[in-house]
Tab-separated table of C-alpha atoms in Angstrom:
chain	number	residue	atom	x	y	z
A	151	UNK	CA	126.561	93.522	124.667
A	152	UNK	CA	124.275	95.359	122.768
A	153	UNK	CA	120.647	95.112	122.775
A	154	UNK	CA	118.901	93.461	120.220
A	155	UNK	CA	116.010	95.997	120.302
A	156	UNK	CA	117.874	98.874	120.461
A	157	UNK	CA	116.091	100.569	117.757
A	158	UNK	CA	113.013	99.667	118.911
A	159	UNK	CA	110.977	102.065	121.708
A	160	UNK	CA	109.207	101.223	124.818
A	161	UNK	CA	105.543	100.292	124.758
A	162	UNK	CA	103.632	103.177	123.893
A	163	UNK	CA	100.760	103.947	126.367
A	164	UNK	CA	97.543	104.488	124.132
A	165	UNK	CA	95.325	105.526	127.338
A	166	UNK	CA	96.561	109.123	127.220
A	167	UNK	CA	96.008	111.347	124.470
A	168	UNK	CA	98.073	112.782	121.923
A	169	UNK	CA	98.494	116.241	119.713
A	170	UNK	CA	97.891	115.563	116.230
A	171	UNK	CA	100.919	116.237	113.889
A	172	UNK	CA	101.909	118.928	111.597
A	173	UNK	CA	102.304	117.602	108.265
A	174	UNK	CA	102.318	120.244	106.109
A	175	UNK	CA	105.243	119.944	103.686
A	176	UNK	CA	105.071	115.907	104.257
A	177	UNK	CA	103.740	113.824	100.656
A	178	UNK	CA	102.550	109.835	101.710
A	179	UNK	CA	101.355	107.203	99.404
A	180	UNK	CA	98.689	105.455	100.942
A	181	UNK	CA	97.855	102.068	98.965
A	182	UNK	CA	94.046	101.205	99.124
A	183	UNK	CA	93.518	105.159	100.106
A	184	UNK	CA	90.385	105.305	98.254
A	185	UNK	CA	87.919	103.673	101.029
A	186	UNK	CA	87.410	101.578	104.605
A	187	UNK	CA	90.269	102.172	106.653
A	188	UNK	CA	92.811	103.826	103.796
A	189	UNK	CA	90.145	106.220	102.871
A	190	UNK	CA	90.468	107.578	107.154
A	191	UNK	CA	93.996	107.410	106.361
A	192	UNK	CA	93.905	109.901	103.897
A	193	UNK	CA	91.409	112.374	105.294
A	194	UNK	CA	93.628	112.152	108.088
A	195	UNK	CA	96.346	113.257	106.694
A	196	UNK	CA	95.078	116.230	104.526
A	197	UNK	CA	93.292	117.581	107.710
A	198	UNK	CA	97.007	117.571	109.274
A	199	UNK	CA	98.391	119.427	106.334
A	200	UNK	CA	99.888	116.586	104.092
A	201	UNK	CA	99.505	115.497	100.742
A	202	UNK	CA	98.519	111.843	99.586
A	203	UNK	CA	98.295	110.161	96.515
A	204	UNK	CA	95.885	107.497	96.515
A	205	UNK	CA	97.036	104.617	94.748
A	206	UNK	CA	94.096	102.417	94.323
A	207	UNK	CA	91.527	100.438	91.687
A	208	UNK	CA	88.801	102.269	92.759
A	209	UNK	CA	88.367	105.230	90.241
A	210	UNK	CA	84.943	106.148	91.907
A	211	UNK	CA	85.366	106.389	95.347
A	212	UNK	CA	88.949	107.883	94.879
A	213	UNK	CA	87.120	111.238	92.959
A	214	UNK	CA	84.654	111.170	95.469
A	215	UNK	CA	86.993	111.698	98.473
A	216	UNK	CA	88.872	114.047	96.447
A	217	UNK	CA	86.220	116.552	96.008
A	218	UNK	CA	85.077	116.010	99.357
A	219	UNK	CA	88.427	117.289	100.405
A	220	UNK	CA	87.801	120.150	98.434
A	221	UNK	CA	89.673	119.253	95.341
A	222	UNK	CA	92.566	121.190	96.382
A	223	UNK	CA	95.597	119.093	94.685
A	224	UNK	CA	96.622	117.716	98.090
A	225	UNK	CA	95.211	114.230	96.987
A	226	UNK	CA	96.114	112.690	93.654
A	227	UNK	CA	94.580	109.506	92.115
A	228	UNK	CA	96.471	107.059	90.499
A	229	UNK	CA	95.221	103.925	89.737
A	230	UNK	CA	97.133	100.786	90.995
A	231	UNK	CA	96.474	97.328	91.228
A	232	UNK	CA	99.017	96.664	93.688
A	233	UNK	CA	99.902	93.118	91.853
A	234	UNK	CA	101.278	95.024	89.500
A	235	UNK	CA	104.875	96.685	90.012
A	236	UNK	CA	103.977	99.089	87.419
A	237	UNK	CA	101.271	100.285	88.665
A	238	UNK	CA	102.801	100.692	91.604
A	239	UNK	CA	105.727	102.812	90.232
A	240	UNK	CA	103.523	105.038	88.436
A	241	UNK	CA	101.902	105.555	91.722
A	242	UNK	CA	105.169	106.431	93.807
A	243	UNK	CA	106.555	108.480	90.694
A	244	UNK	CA	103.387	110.525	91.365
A	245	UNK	CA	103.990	110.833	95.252
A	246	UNK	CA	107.947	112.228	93.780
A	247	UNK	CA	105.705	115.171	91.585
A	248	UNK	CA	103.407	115.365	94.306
A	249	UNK	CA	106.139	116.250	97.543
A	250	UNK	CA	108.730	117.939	94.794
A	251	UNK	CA	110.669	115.277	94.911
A	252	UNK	CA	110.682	113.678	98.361
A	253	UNK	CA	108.092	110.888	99.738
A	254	UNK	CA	107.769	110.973	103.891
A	255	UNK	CA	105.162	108.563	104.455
A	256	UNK	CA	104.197	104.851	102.990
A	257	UNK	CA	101.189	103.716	104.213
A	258	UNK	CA	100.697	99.808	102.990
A	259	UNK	CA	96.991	99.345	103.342
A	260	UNK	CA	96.089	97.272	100.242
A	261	UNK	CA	94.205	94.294	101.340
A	262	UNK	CA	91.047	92.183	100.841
A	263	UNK	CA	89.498	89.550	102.625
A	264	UNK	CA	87.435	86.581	100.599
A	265	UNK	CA	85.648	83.315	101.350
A	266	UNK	CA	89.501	80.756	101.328
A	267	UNK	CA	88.772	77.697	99.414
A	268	UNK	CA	92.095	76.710	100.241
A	269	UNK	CA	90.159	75.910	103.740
A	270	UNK	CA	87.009	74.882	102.234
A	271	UNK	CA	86.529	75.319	98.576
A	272	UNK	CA	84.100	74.025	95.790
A	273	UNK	CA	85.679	71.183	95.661
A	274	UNK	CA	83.193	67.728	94.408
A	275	UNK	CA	83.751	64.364	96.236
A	276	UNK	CA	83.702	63.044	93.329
A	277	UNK	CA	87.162	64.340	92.124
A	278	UNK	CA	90.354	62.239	92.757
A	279	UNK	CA	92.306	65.383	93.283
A	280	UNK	CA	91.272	68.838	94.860
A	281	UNK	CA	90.793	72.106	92.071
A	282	UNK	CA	93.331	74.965	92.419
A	283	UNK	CA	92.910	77.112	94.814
A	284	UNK	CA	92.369	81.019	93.925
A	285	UNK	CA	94.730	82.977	95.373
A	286	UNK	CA	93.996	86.553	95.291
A	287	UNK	CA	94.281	87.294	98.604
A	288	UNK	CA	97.934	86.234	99.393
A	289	UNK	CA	98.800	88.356	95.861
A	290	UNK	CA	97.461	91.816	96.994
A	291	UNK	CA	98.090	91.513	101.077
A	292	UNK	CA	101.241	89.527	100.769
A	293	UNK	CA	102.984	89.834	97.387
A	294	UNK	CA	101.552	93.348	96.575
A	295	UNK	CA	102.699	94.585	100.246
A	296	UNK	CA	106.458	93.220	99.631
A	297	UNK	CA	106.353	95.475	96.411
A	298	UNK	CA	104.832	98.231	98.109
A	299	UNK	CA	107.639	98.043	100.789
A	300	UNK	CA	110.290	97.611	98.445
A	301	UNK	CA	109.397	100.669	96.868
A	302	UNK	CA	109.355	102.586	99.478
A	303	UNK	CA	112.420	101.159	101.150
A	304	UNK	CA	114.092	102.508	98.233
A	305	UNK	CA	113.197	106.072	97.981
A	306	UNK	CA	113.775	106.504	101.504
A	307	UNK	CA	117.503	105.527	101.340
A	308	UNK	CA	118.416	107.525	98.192
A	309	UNK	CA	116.476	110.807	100.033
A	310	UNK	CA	118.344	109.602	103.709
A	311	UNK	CA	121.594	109.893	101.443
A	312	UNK	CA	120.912	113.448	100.539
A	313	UNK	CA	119.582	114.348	103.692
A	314	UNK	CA	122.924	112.967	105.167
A	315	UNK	CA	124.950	115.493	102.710
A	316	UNK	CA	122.876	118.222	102.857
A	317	UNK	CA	123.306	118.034	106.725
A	318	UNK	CA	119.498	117.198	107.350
A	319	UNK	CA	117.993	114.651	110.339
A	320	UNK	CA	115.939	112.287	108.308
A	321	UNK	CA	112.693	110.958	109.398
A	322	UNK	CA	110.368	108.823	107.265
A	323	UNK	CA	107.658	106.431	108.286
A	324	UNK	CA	106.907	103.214	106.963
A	325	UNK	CA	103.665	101.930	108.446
A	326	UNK	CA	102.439	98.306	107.461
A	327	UNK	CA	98.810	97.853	107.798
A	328	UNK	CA	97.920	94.256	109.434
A	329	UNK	CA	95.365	92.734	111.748
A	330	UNK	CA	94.520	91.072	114.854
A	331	UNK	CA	94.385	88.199	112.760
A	332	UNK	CA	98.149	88.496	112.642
A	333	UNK	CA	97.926	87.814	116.093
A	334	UNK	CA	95.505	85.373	117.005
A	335	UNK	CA	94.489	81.822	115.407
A	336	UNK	CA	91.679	82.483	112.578
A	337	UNK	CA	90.551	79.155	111.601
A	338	UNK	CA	88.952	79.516	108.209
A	339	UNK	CA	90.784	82.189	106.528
A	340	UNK	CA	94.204	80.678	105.849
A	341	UNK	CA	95.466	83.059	103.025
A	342	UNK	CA	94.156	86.744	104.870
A	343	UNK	CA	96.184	85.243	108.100
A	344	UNK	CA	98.737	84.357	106.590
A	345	UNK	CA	99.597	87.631	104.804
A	346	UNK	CA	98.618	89.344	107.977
A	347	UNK	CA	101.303	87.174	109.980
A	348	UNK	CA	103.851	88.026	107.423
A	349	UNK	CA	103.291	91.326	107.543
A	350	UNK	CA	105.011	91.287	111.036
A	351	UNK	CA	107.967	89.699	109.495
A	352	UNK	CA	107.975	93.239	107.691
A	353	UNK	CA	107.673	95.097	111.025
A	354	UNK	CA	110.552	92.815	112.673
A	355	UNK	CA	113.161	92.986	109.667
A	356	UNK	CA	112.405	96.736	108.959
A	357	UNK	CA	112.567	98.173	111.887
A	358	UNK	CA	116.053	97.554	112.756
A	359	UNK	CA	117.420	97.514	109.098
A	360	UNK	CA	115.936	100.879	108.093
A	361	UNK	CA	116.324	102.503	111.024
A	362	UNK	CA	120.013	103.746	109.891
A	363	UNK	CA	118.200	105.645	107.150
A	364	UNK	CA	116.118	107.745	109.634
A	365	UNK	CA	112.908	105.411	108.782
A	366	UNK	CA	110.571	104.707	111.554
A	367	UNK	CA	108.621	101.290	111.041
A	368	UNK	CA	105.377	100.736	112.750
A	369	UNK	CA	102.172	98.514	112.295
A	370	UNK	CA	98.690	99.525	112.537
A	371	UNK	CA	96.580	95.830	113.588
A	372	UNK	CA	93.303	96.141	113.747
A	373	UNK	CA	90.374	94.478	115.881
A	374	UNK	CA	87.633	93.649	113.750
A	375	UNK	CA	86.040	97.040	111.711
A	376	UNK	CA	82.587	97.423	110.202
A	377	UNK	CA	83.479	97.236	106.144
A	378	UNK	CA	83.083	95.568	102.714
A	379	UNK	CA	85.880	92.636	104.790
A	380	UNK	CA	83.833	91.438	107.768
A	381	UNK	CA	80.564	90.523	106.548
A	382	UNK	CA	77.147	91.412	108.686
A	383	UNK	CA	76.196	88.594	110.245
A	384	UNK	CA	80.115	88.215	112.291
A	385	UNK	CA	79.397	91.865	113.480
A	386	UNK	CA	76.540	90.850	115.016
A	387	UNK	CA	78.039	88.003	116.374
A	388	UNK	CA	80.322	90.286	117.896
A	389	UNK	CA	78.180	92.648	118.712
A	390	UNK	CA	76.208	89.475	120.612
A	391	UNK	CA	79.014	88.341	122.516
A	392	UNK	CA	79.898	91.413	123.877
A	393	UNK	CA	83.312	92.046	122.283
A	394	UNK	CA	82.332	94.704	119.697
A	395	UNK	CA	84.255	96.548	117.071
A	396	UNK	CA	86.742	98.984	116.329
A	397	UNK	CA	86.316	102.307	114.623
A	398	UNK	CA	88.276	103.603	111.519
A	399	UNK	CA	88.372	106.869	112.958
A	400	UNK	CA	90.135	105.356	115.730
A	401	UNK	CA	92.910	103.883	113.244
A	402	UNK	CA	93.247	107.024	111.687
A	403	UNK	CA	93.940	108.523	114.835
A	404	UNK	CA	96.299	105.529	115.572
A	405	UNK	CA	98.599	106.765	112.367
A	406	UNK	CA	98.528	110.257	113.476
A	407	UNK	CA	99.478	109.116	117.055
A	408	UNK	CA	102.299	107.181	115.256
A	409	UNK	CA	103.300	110.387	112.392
A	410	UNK	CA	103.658	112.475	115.465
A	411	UNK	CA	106.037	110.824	117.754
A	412	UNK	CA	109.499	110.932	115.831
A	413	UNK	CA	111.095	108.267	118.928
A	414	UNK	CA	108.267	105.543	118.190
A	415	UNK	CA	109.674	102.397	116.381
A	416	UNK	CA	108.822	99.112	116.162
A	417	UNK	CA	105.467	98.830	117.405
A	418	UNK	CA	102.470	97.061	116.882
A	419	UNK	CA	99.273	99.221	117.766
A	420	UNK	CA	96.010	97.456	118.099
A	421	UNK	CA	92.676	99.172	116.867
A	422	UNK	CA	89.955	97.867	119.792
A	423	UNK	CA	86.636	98.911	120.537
A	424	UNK	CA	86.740	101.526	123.398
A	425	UNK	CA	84.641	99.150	125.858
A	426	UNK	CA	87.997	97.043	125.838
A	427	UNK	CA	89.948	97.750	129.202
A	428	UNK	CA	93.266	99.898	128.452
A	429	UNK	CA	91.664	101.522	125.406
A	430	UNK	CA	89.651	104.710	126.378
A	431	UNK	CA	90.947	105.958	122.321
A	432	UNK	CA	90.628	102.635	120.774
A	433	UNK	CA	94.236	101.950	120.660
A	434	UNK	CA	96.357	99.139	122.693
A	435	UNK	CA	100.454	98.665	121.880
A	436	UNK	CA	100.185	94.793	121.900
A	437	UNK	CA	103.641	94.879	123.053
A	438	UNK	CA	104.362	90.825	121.928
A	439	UNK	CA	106.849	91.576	119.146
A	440	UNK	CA	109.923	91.049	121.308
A	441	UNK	CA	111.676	87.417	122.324
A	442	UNK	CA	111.290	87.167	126.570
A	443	UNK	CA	115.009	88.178	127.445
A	444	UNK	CA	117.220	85.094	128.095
A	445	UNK	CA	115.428	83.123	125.913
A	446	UNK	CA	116.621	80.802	123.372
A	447	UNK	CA	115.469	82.654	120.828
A	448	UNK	CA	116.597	85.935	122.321
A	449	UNK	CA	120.234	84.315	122.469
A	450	UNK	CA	120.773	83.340	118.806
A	451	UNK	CA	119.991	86.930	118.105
A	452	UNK	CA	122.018	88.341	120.906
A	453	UNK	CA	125.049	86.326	119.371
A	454	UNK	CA	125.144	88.483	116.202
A	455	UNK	CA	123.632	85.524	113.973
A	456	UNK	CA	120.951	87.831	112.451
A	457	UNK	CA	123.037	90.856	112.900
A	458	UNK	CA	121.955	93.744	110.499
A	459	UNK	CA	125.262	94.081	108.486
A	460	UNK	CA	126.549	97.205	106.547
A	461	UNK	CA	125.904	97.158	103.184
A	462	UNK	CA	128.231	99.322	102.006
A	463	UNK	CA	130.993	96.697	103.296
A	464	UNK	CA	129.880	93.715	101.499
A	465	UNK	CA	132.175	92.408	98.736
């Protein structure tokens, strides 16, 4: 019988080093590319030759990078509140201008973290019945990332369909952006772990369904960074504790370790500190994204029950 993670590769070993990619000709569409970790995302792929456009709210910071960069035309602005599917459009229409054409790379960063009154909120004692919880969060890292993926599910397919007439090997990447919090139980921030635990639901579907099309599917989960998400005073904790944090330069070069292997697929890469044991370059494949063979689990999908079927058969 066939293997159920036949499209996905072996555990990548993050304590040896890598050679950057050449991405010159490639266009991505990084979502949240204007600062934290999408910003790194974005220098990193300009300084490998690549294109971006930068589909974000943030007006400022996005000119800012851009003439940092040099204001060459390799990184256009659009502005996209990733809520909104027309925003997003107009953003991957741009990346179609932008690579004449042909989008290579999605990178879906978008996220926020906020205080979760859905764990402890304003509610008064007083009230018979709790207030409505705001729910920002789950609509730009859960909702907004399903759009973001939909979109470029989409494009890939209709450019894997040329590529497969015009004779061509396709390769596209599809990296989902989650977190250690995906991972591990964070008691007070229901909504960000949520999203962040769905996001591997992405990672698990994707990577075996898209794989036909010559897309690669990989997630980026990162320890906790320095940024406008963690506030001060938990760095310090951390920093207190002994268990540090991760660098964005570190998940930057996680992508580019990712861009430049065409066989990885399927795998989670964690963004540590470098004190942590097993990652000298910040960078750990959690390897957990697999049922134990023999396993119940691992039966009812050895069995065909979840079998990714052909579309083009379906009545």
């Amino acid at each position: 019988m066939t293997s159920q993670y036949e499209d996905v590769s072996p555990k990548v070993d993050c304590s040896v080093s890598f050679d950057k990619p050449n991405l010159s000709g490639k266009t991505a569409v990084v979502t949240g590319g204007a600062a934290g970790i999408g910003e790194q995302y974005t220098r990193a792929i300009v300084s490998c030759g690549g294109k971006v456009v930068v589909a974000d709210i943030d007006e400022a910071n996005a000119s800012s990078l851009q003439a940092d960069l040099g204001n060459t035309g390799d990184v256009v602005f659009v502005k996209c509140d990733v809520r909104e599917w027309k925003d997003q459009v107009e953003a991957f229409r741009a990346a179609l201008k932008l690579g004449n054409g042909k989008i290579d790379i999605v990178i879906n960063n978008a996220g926020i973290g906020s205080p979760d009154d859905i764990f402890a909120g304003p509610d008064d004692e007083s009230l018979d019945e709790p207030q409505e919880p705001a729910m920002n969060v789950m609509r730009i890292n859960a909702l907004g990332a399903l759009m973001t993926a939909k979109l470029a599910t989409f494009y890939f397919r209709k450019q894997a369909a040329q590529d497969e007439k015009a004779g061509v090997k396709s390769d596209y990447n599809l990296i989902i952006q989650a977190s250690i919090c995906g991972y591990l139980p964070f008691l007070k921030v229901p909504q960000y772990a949520f999203s962040k635990w769905g996001q591997r639901s992405l990672l698990w579907g994707y990577r075996h369904s898209e794989r036909k099309y010559g897309v690669r599917t990989n997630m980026i989960s990162p320890w906790y960074i320095p940024s406008g998400i963690v506030v001060p005073e938990f760095v310090e904790h951390l920093n207190n504790v002994g268990a540090g944090t991760a660098s964005v330069t570190d998940a930057a070069d996680a992508l580019l370790r990712i861009l430049g292997d065409s066989n990885m697929n399927g795998r989670s890469l964690a963004i540590m500190p470098r004190t942590w044991e097993g990652a000298p370059y910040g960078c750990i494949d959690l390897d957990v994204d697999q049922y134990q063979e023999g396993s119940f689990l691992s039966r009812c999908v050895d069995v065909g029950l979840f079998a990714v079927w052909d579309d083009s058969k379906r009545e």
